[in-house]
GROMACS .gro file of C-alpha atoms in nm:
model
  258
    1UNK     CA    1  17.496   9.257   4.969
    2UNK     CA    2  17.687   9.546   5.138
    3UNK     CA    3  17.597   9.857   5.019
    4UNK     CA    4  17.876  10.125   5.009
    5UNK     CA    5  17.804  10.486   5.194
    6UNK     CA    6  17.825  10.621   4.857
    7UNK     CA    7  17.525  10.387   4.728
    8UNK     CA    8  17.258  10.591   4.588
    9UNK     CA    9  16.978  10.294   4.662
   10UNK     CA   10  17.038  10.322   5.041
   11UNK     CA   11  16.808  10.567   5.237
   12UNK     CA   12  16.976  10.922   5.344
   13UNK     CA   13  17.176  10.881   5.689
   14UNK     CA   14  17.063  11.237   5.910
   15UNK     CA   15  17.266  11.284   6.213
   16UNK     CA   16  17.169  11.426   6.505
   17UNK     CA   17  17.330  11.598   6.791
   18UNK     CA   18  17.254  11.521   7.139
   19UNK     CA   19  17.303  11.551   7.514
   20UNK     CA   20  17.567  11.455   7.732
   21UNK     CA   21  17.401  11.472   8.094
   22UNK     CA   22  17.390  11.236   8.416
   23UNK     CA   23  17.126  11.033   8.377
   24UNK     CA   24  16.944  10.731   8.575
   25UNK     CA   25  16.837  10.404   8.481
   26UNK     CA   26  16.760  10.122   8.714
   27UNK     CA   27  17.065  10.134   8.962
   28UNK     CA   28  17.285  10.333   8.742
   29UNK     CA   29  17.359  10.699   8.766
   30UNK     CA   30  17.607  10.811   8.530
   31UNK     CA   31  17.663  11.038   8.250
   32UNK     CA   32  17.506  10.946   7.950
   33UNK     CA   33  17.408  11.037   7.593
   34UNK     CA   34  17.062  11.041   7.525
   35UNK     CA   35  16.830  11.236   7.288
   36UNK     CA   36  16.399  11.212   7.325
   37UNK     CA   37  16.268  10.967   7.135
   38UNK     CA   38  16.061  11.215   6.901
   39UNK     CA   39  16.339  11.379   6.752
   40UNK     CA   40  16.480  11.053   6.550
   41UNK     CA   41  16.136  10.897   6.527
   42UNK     CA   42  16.060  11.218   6.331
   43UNK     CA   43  16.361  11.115   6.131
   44UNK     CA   44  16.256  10.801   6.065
   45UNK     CA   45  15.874  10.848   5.992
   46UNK     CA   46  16.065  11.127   5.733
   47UNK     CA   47  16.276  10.816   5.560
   48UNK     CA   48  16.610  10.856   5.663
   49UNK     CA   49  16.821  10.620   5.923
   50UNK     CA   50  16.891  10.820   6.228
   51UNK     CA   51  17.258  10.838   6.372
   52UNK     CA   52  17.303  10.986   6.719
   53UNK     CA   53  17.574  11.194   6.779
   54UNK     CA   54  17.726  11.281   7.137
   55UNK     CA   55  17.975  11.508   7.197
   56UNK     CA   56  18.327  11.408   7.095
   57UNK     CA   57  18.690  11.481   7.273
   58UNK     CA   58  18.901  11.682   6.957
   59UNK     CA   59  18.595  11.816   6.819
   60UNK     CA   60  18.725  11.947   6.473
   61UNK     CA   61  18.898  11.568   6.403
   62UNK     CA   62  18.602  11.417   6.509
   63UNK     CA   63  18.350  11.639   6.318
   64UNK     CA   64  18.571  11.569   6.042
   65UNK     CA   65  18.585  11.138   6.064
   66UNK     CA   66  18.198  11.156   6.124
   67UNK     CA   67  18.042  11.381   5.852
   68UNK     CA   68  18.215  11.210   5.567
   69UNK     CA   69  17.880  10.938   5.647
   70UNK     CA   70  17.601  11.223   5.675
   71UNK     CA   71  17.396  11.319   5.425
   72UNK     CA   72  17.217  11.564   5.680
   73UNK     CA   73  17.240  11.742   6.025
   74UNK     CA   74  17.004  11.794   6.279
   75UNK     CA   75  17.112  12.067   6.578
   76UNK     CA   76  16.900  11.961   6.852
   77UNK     CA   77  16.771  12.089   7.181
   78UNK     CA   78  16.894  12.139   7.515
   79UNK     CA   79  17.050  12.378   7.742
   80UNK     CA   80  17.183  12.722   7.660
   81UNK     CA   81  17.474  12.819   7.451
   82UNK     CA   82  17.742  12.988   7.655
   83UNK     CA   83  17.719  13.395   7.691
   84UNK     CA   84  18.103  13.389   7.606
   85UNK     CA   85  18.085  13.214   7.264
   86UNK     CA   86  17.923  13.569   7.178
   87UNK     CA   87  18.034  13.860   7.403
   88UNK     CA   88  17.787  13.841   7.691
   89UNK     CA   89  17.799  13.812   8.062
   90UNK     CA   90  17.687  13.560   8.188
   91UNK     CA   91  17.309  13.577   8.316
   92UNK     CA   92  17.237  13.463   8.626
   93UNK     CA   93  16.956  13.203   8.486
   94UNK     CA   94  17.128  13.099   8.200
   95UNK     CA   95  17.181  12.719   8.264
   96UNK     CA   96  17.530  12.635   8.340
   97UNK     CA   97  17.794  12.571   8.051
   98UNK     CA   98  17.834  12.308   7.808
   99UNK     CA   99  18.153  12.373   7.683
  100UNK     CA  100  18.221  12.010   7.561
  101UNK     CA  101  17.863  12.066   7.313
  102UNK     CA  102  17.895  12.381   7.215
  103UNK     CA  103  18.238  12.328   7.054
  104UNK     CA  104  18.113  11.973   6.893
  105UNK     CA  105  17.827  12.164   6.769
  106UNK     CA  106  18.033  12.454   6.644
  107UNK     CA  107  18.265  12.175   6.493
  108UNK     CA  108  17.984  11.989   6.269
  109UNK     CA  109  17.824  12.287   6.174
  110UNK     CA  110  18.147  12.445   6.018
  111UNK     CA  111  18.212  12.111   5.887
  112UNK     CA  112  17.860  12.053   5.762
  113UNK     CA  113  17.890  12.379   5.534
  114UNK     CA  114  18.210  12.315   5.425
  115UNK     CA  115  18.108  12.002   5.244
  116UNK     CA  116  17.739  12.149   5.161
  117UNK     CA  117  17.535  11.951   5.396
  118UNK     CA  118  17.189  12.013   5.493
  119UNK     CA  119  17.147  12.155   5.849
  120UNK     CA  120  16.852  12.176   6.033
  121UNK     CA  121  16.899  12.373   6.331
  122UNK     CA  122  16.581  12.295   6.664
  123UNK     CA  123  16.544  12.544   6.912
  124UNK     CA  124  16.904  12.569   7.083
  125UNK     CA  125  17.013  12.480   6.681
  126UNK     CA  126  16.876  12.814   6.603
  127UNK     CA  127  17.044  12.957   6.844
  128UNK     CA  128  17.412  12.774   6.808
  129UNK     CA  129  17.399  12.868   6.467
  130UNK     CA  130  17.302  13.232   6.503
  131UNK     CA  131  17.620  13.218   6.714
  132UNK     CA  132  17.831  13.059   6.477
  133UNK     CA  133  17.740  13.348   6.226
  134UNK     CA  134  17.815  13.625   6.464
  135UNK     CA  135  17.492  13.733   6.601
  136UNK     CA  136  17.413  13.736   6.987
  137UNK     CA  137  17.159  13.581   7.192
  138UNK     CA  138  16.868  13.765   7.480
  139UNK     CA  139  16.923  13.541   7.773
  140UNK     CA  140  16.617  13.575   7.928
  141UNK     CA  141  16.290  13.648   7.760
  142UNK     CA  142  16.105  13.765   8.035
  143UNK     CA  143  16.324  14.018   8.092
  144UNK     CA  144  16.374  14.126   7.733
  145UNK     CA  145  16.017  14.079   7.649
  146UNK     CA  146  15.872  14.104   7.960
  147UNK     CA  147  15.696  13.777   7.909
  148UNK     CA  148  15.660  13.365   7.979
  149UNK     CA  149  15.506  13.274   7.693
  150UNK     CA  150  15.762  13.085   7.526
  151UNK     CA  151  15.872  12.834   7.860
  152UNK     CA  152  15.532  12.757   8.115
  153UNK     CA  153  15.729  12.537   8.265
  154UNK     CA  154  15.670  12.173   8.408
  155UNK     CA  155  15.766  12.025   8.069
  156UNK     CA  156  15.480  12.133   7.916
  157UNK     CA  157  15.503  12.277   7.575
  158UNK     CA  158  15.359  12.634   7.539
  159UNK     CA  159  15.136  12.691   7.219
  160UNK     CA  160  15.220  12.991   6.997
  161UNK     CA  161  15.146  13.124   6.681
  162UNK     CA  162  15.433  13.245   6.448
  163UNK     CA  163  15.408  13.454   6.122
  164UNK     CA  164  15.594  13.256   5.829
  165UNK     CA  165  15.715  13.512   5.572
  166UNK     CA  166  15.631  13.432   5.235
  167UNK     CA  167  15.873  13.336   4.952
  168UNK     CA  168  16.123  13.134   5.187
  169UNK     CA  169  16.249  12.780   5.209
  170UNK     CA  170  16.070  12.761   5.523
  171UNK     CA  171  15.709  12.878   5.372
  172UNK     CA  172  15.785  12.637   5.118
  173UNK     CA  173  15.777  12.358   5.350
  174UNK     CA  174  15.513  12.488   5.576
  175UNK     CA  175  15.324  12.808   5.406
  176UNK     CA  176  15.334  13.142   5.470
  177UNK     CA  177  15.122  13.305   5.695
  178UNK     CA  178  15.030  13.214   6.065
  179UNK     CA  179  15.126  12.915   6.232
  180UNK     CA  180  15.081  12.705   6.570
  181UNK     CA  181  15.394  12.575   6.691
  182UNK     CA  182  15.531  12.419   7.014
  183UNK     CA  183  15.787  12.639   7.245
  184UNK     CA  184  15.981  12.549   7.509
  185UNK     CA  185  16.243  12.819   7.566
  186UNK     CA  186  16.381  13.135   7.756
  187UNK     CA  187  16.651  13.260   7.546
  188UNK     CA  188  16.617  13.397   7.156
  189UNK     CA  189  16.788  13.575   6.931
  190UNK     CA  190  16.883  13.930   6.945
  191UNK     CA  191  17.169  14.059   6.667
  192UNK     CA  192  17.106  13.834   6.405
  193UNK     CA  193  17.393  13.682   6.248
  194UNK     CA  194  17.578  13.745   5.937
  195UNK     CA  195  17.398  13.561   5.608
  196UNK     CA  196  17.111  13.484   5.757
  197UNK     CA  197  16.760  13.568   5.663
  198UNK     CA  198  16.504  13.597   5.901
  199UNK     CA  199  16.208  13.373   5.812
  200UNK     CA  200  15.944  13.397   6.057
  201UNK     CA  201  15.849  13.609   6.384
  202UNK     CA  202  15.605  13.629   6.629
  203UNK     CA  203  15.365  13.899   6.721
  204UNK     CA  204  15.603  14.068   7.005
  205UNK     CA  205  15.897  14.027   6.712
  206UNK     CA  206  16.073  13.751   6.828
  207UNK     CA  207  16.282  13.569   6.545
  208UNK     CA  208  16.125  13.219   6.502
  209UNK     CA  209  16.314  13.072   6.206
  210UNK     CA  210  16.634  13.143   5.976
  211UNK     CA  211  16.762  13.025   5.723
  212UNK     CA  212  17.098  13.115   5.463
  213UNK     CA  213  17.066  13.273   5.186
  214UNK     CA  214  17.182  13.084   4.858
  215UNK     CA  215  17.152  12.731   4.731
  216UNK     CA  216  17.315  12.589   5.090
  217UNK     CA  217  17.016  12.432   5.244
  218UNK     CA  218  17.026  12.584   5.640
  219UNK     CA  219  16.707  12.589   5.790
  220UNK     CA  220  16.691  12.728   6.191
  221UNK     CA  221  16.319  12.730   6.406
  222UNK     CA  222  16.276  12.845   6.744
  223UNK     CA  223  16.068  12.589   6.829
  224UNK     CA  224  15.979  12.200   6.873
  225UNK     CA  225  15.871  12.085   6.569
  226UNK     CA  226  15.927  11.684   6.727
  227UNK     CA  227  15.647  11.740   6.946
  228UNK     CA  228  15.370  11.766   6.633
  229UNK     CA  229  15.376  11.386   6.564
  230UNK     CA  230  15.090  11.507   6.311
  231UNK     CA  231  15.321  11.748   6.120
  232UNK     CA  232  15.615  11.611   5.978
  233UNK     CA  233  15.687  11.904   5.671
  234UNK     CA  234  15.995  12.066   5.829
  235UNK     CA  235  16.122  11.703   5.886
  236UNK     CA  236  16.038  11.611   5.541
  237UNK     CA  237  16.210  11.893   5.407
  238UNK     CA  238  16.541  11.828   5.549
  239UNK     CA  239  16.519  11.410   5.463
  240UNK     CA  240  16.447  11.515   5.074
  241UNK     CA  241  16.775  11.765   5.039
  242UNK     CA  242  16.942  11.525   5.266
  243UNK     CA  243  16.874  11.273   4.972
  244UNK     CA  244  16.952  11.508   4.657
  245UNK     CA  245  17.296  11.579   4.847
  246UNK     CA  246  17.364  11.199   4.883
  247UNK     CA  247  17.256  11.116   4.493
  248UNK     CA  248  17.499  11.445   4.415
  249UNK     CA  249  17.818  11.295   4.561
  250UNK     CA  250  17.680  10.986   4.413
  251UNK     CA  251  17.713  11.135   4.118
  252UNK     CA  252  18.019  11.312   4.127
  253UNK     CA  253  18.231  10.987   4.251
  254UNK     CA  254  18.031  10.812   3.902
  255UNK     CA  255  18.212  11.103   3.711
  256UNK     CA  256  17.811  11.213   3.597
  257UNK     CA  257  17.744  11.570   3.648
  258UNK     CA  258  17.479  11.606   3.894
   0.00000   0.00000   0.00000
């Protein structure tokens, strides 16, 4: 038996956004989509069916067509959200732009709230959707902050501790208080953006994590919570309101109030 996208018995479908970079494998060398492993595994292991989502020519049209099959949003990783989205000059480390992501991005989120999706915004997700709200971005921590704590380098994932704030979506999903997390970045916000709620913070007072205020479900971390194989709360999180959005559409096409 089929089962129809609006099927409450079929597991939540979490989309997630990723790169769009030249990549090698065997004799080819072409641009390609990809997206580590971890991040949908996480999905997975979380019990949703991961859908991959690559940047799209026409953006808003495309946003449109694809989040009508979502029941939640993952903003991934990656390189840096262009200075001009939010005022800035360019720095001359920040990576080069993706012009072609960032407006997908900007596309699905807007769509994504529209329709009262869950959004779960990773590292440069924090950051694209501080953006999107109006706030800015530092470009380079180690100027701002006068620190390289948050990227060693090498591709090895720097080990901080972050200060959940209690009474939050996020400390219910992970508890207030102190915790470990995995950082790989050298950018963070600055201005924080309009209707958001600043969740967590390191010791130097670094946002960590946002998240909107309301019933909406947006939840924003600055770091890699994909690399704690062990830890799979924030994940969790955004599978179960991922589900109680699908079973309330559900609903509503039935004609039963949710």
């Amino acid at each position: 038996m089929v089962l129809s996208a609006s099927d409450p018995s079929r597991t939540p479908v979490v989309g997630l956004t990723t790169y769009l970079e030249r990549a090698k494998q065997g004799v080819w060398d072409v641009r390609a989509s990809f997206l580590p492993q971890q991040y949908f595994d996480a999905v997975t292991a979380s019990g949703a069916t991961a859908v991959l989502l690559p940047p799209q020519p026409r953006p808003e049209q495309a946003a449109a067509a694809v989040l009508d099959g979502l029941d939640g949003l993952i903003l991934t990783g990656g390189l840096d959200v262009q200075p001009e989205l939010y005022g800035a000059e360019r720095h001359p480390l920040t990576d080069p732009a993706r012009a072609d992501r960032d407006a997908w991005e900007l596309a699905l989120l807007a769509g994504a709230r529209e329709r009262g999706i869950p959004v779960f915004g990773i590292c440069r997700g924090l950051q694209l959707l501080n953006v999107a709200l109006g706030g800015t971005l530092h470009q380079h921590l180690p100027e701002a902050l006068g620190t390289e704590r948050y990227r060693i380098g090498g591709g090895v994932f720097a080990e901080n501790v972050v200060e959940v704030d209690a009474d939050t979506r996020l400390a219910g999903l992970v508890g207030a208080g102190a915790l470990t997390v995995h950082s790989y970045h050298h950018q963070g916000v600055d201005r924080v953006g309009d209707g958001l709620r600043v969740t967590a913070r390191t010791d130097d007072g670094l946002v960590q994590a946002v998240e909107t205020e309301g019933d909406d479900y947006v939840v924003a971390v600055q770091w890699h919570p994909e690399e704690n194989a062990e830890d799979r709360r924030l994940f969790l999180g955004l599978v179960a309101a991922a589900a109680a959005y699908r079973a309330a559409r559900f609903s509503e096409h039935q004609g039963v109030p949710a």
